[in-house]
Short mmCIF file of C-alpha atoms and ligand atoms in Angstrom, two decimals:
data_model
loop_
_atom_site.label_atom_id
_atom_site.label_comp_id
_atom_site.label_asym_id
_atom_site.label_seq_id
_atom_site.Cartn_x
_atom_site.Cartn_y
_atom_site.Cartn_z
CA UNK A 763 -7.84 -5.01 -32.35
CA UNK A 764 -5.04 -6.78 -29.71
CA UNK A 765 -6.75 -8.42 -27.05
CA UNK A 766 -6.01 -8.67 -23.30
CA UNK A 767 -4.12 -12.07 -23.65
CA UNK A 768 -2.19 -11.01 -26.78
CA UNK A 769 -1.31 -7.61 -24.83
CA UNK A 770 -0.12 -9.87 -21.88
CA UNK A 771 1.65 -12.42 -23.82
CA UNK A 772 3.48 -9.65 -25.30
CA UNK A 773 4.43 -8.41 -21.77
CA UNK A 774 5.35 -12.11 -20.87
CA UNK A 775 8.23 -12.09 -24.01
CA UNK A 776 9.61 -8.69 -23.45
CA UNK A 777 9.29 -8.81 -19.63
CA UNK A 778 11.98 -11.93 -20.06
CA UNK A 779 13.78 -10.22 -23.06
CA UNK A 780 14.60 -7.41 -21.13
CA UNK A 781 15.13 -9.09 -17.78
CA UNK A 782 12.23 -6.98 -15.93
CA UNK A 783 10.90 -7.88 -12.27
CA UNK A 784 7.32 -6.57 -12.37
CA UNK A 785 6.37 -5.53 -8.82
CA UNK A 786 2.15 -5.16 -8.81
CA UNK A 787 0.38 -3.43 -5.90
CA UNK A 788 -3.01 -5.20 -4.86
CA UNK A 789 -4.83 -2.48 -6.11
CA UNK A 790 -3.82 -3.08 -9.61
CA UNK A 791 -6.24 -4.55 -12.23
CA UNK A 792 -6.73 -8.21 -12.59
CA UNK A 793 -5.50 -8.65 -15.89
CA UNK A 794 -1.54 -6.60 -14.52
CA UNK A 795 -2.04 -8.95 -11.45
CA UNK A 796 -1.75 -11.83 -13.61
CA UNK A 797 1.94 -11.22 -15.70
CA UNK A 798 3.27 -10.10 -12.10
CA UNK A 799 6.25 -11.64 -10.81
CA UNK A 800 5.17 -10.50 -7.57
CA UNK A 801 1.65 -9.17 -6.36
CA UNK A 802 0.86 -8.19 -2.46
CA UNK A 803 0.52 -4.78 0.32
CA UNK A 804 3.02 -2.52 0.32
CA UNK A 805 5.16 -4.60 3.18
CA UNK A 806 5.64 -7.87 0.91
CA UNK A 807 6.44 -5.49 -2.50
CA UNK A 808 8.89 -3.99 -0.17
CA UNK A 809 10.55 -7.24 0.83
CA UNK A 810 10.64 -8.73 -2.46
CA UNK A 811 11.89 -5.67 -4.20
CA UNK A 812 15.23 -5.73 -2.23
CA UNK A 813 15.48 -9.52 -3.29
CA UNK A 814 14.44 -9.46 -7.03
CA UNK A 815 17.50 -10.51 -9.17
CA UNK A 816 16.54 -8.99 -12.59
CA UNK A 817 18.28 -5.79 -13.86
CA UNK A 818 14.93 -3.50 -14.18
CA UNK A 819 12.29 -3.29 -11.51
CA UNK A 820 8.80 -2.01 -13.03
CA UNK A 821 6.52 -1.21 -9.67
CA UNK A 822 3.13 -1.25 -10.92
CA UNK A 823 1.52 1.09 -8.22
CA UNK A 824 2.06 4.10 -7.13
CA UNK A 825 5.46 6.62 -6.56
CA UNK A 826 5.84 6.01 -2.88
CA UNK A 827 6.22 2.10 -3.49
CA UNK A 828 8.61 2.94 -6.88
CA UNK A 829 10.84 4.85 -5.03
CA UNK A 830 10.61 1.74 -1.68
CA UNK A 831 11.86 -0.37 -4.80
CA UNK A 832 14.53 1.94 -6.03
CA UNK A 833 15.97 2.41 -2.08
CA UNK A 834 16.17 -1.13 -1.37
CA UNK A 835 17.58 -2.36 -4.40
CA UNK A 836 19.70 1.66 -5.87
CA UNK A 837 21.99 -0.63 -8.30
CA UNK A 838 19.07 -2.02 -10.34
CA UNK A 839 16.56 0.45 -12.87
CA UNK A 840 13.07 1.04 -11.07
CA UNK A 841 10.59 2.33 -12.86
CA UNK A 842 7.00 3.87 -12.22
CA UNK A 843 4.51 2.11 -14.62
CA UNK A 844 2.57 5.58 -14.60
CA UNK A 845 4.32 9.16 -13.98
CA UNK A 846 0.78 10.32 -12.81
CA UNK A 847 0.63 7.79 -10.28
CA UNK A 848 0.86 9.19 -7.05
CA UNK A 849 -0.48 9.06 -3.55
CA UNK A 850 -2.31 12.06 -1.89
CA UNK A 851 -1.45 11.25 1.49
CA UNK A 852 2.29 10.51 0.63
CA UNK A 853 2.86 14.31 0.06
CA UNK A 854 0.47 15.95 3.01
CA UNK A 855 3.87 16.77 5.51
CA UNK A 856 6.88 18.54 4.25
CA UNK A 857 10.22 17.59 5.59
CA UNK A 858 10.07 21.55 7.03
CA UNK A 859 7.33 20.73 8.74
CA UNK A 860 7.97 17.77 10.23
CA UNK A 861 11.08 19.08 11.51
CA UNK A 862 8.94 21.49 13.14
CA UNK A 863 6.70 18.94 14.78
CA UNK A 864 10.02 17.40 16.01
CA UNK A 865 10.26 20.21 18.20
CA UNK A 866 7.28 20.71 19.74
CA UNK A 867 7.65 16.59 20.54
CA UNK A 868 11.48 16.34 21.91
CA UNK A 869 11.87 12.93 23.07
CA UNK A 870 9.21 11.29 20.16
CA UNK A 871 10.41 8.48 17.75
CA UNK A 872 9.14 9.63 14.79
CA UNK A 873 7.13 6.67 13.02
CA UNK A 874 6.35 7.18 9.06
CA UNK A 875 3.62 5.15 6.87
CA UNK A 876 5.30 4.02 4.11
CA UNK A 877 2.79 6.07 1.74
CA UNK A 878 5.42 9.02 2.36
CA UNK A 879 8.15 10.26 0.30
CA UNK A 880 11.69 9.36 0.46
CA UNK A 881 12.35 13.02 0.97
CA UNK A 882 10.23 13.11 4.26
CA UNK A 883 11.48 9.09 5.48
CA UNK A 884 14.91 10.96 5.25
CA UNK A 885 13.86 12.80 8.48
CA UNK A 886 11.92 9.88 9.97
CA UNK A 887 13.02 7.10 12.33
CA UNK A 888 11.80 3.98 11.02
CA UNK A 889 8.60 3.23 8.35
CA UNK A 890 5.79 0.76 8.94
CA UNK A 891 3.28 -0.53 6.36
CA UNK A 892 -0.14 -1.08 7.45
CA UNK A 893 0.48 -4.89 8.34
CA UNK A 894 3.64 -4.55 10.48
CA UNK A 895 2.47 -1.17 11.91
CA UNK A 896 1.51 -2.64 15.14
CA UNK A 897 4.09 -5.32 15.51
CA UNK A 898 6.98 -2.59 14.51
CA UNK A 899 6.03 -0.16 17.33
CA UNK A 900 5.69 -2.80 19.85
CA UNK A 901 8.90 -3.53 19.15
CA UNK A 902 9.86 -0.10 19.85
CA UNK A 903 12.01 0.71 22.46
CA UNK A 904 10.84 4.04 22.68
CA UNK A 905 7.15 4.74 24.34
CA UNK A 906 6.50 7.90 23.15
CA UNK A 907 5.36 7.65 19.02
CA UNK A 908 5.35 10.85 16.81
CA UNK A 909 2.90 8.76 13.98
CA UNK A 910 2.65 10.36 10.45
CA UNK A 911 0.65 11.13 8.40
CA UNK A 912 -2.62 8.64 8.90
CA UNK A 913 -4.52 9.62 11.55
CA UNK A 914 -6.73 6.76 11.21
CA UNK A 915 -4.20 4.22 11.13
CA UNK A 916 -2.64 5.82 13.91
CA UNK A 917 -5.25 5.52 15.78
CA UNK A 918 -6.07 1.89 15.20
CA UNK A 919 -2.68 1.22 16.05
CA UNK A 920 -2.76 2.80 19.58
CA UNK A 921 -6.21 0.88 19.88
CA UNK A 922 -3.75 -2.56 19.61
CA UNK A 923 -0.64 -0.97 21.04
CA UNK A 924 -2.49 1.22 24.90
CA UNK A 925 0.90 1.08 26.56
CA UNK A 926 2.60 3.74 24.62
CA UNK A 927 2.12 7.60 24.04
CA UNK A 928 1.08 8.48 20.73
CA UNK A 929 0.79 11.89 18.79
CA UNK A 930 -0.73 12.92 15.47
CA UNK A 931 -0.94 15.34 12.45
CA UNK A 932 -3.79 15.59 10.52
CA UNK A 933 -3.53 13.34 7.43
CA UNK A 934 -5.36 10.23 5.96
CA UNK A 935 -6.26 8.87 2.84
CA UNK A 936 -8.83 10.64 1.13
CA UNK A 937 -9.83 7.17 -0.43
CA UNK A 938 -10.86 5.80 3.02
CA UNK A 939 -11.59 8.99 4.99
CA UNK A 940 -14.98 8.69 2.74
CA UNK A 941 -16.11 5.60 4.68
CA UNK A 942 -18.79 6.18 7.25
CA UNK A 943 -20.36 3.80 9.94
CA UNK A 944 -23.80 4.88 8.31
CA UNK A 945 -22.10 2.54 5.39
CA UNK A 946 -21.33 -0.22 7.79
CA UNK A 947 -25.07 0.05 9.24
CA UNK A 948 -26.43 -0.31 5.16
CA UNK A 949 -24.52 -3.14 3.88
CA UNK A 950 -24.98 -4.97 7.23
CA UNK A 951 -28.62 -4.48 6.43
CA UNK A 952 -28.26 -5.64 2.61
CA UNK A 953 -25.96 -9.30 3.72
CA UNK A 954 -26.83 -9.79 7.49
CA UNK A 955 -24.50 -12.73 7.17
CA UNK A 956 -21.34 -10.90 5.43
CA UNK A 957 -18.33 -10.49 7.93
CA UNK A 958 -16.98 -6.46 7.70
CA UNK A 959 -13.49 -6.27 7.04
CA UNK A 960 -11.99 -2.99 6.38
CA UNK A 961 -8.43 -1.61 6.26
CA UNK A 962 -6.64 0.30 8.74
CA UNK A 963 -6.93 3.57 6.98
CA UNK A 964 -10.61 4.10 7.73
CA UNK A 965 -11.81 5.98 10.38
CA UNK A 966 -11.94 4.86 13.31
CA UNK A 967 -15.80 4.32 14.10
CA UNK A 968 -15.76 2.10 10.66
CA UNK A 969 -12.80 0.19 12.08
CA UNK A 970 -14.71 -0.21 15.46
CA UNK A 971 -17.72 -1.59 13.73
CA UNK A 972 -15.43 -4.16 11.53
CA UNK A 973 -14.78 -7.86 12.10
CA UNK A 974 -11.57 -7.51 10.73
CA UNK A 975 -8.87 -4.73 10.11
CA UNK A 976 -6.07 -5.90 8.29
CA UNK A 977 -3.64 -4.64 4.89
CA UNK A 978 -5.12 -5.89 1.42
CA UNK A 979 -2.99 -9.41 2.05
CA UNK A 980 -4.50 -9.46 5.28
CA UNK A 981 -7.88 -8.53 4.09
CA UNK A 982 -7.59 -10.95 1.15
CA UNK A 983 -5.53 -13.81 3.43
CA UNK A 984 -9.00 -13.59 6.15
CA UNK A 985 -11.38 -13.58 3.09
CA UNK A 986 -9.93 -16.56 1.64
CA UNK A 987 -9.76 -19.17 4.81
CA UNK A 988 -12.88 -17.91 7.16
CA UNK A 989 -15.74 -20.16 6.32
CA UNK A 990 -18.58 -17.17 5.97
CA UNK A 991 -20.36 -17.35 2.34
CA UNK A 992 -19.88 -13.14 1.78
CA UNK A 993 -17.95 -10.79 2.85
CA UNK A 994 -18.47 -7.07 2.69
CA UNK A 995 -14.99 -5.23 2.14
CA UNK A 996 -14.17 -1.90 3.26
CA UNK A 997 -11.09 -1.15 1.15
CA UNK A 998 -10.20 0.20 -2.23
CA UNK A 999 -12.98 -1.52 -4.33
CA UNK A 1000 -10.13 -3.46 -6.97
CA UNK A 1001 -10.02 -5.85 -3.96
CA UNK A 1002 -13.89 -6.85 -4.39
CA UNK A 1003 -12.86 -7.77 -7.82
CA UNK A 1004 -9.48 -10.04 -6.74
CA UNK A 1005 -11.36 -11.86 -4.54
CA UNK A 1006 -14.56 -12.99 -6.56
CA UNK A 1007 -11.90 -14.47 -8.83
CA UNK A 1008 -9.66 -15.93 -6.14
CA UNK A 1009 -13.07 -17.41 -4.58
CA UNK A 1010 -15.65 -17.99 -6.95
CA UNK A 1011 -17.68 -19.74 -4.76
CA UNK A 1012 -18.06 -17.10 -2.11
CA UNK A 1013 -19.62 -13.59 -3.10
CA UNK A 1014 -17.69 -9.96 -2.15
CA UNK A 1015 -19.58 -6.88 -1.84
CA UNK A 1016 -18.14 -3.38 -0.96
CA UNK A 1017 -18.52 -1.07 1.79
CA UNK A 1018 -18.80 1.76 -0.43
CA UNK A 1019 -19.30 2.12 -4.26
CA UNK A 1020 -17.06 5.16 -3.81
CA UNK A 1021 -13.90 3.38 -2.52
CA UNK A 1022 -12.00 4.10 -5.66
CA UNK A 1023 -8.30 5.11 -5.49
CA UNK A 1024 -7.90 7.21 -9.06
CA UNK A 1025 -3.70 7.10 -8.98
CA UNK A 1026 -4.11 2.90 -8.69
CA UNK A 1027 -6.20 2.94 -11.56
CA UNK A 1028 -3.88 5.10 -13.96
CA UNK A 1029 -1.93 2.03 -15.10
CA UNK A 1030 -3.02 -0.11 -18.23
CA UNK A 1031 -1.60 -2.83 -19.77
CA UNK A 1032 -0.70 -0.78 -22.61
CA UNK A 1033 1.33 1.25 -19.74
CA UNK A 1034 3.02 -2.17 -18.83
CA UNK A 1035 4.13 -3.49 -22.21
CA UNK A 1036 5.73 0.29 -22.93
CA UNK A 1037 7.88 -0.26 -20.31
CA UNK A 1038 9.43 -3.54 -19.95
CA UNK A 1039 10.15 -2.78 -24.20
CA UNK A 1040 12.02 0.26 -22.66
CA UNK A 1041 9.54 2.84 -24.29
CA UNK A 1042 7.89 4.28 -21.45
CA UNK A 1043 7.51 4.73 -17.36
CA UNK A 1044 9.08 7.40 -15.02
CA UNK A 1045 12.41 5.73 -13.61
CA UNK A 1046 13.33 6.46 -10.02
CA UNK A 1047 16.50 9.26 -9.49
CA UNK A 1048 16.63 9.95 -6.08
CA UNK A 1049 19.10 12.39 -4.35
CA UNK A 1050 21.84 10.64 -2.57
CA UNK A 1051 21.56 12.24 0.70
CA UNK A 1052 17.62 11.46 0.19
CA UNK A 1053 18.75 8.19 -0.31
CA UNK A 1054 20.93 7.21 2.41
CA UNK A 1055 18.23 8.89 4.94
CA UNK A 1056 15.50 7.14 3.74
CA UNK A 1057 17.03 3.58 3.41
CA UNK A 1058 18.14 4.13 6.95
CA UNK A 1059 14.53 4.25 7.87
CA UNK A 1060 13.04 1.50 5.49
CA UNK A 1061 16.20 -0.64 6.86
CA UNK A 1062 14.98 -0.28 10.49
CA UNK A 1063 11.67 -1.42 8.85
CA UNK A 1064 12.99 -4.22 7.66
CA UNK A 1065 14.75 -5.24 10.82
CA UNK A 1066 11.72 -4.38 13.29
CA UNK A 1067 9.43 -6.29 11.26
CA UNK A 1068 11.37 -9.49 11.27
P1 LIG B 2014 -1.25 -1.86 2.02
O1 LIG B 2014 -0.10 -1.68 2.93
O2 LIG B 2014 -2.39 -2.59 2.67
O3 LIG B 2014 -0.83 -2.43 0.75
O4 LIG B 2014 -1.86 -0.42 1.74
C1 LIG B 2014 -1.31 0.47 0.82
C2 LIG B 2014 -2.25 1.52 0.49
O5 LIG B 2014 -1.93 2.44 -0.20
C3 LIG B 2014 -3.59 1.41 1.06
O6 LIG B 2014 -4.36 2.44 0.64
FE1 LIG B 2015 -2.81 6.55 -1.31
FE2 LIG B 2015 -5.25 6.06 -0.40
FE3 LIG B 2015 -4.65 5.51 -2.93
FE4 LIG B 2015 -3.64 4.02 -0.94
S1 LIG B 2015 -5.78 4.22 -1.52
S2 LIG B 2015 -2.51 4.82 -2.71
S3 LIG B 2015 -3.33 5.59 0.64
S4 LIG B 2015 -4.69 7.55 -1.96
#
């Protein structure tokens, strides 16, 4: 039977055989985290994907982020380390219906999350990740938002953000959405002493309740520095894990037991060493005209968020 290390090491010598950049999402497992070339939220994979300078780019994630890597970087081969790896929330609005919604908002900049697909950012104005969300519509000249599809985020952004207008569809992540403040009240009760800090895609009366709301870099960043002993964390539960190895000395508890995204867990290592040897993963074809929409809107992204 291969072990963990001997499946990594394996990864390490094709990885650099076959001149492959692997991109992993926070919410991957510890033992992908560690042959990354380059681990973080959704806003730094985004930034480093249009810099990587290897041939192949294997985003360890989900679709949304693959397809992030494929627009900023559409000379290089990005692949999805799992075809089943997608994200609910990216396909809850149609680009038919958002070009519906633009009508009954005339005047709107339309603001995506970047858990979308490139065919709806084609019909968007400008993405935001969770961590630049609030610094990209300040930045905004336009005061009147059309914000899809997180409602929750949304709303924690016009929390931080009261001069401007804001409307919403329905839409969240069905991950979060399952956090309640009655879970905020228990595991308050369990660690008295444990900060709360939760991400943006909660609802809003968990956010309220939090110390901190912040990506998982932000969440991990706050965990790391603050002086507090535990911390109770209120995002997908793979972060728990990250950061009782990043801090052994301090002690992580979730929110929720149930805080579990499914399509972050598809990928094994197995997964990982089948593609950088060129035997497996989904790579990225996207339309042209999908393209060139959809950079346009990750581009003004880019440029917002400094
Ligand atoms: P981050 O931007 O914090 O990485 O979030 C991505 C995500 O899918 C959270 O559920
Ligand atoms: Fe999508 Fe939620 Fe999973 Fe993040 S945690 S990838 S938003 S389903």
């Amino acid at each position: 039977m291969r072990s963990t290390k001997d499946l990594q090491e394996e990864i390490l010598h094709w990885k650099k055989e076959n001149d492959v950049c692997i991109l992993a999402h926070a919410y991957q497992s510890q033992n992908i985290l560690e042959i990354a070339d380059v681990t973080g939220d959704s806003y730094a994979l985004s930034v480093q994907a249009a810099k990587a300078p290897q041939k192949t780019i294997l985003m360890c994630g989900v679709r949304f982020m693959a397809e992030t890597a494929k627009l900023l970087s559409p000379e290089k081969k990005v692949l999805l380390s799992h075809d089943g790896a997608g994200c609910p929330m990216a396909e809850q609005i149609t680009p038919e219906e958002l070009e519906s919604l633009k009508k009954t908002y005339p005047g709107y900049a339309v603001v995506a999350y970047i858990n979308t697909t490139a065919r709806l950012k084609a019909h968007c104005d400008v993405c935001v990740t969770s961590s630049s969300a609030v610094s990209i519509i300040r930045r905004m000249e336009n005061d009147r938002i059309l914000f899809l599809p997180d409602c929750n985020l949304g709303a924690w952004v016009r929390s931080q953000v009261p001069e401007k207008t804001f409307a919403f569809v329905s839409g969240g992540c069905p991950v979060h959405q399952t956090l309640r403040a009655e879970d905020v009240r228990s595991a308050r009760g369990a660690h008295p002493h444990a900060p709360v800090l939760v991400h943006p895609e909660c609802p809003p009366e968990v956010a309220a309740m939090a110390d901190f709301v912040g990506s998982t870099t932000e969440i991990m960043d706050f965990a790391a520095k603050d002086c507090a002993a535990s911390f109770i964390i209120g995002t997908e539960n793979s972060i728990v894990e990250h950061l009782q190895f990043l801090c052994p000395e301090k002690r992580f508890y979730p929110l929720s037991k149930d805080c579990v995204c499914h399509d972050m867990r598809l990928t094994t290592l197995q997964d990982v060493l089948d593609c950088v040897k060129g035997e497996g993963g989904t790579e990225i074809v996207l339309e042209p005209e999908v393209a060139a929409g959809a950079k346009r809107c990750i581009d003004a992204m880019l440029k917002l968020g400094g």
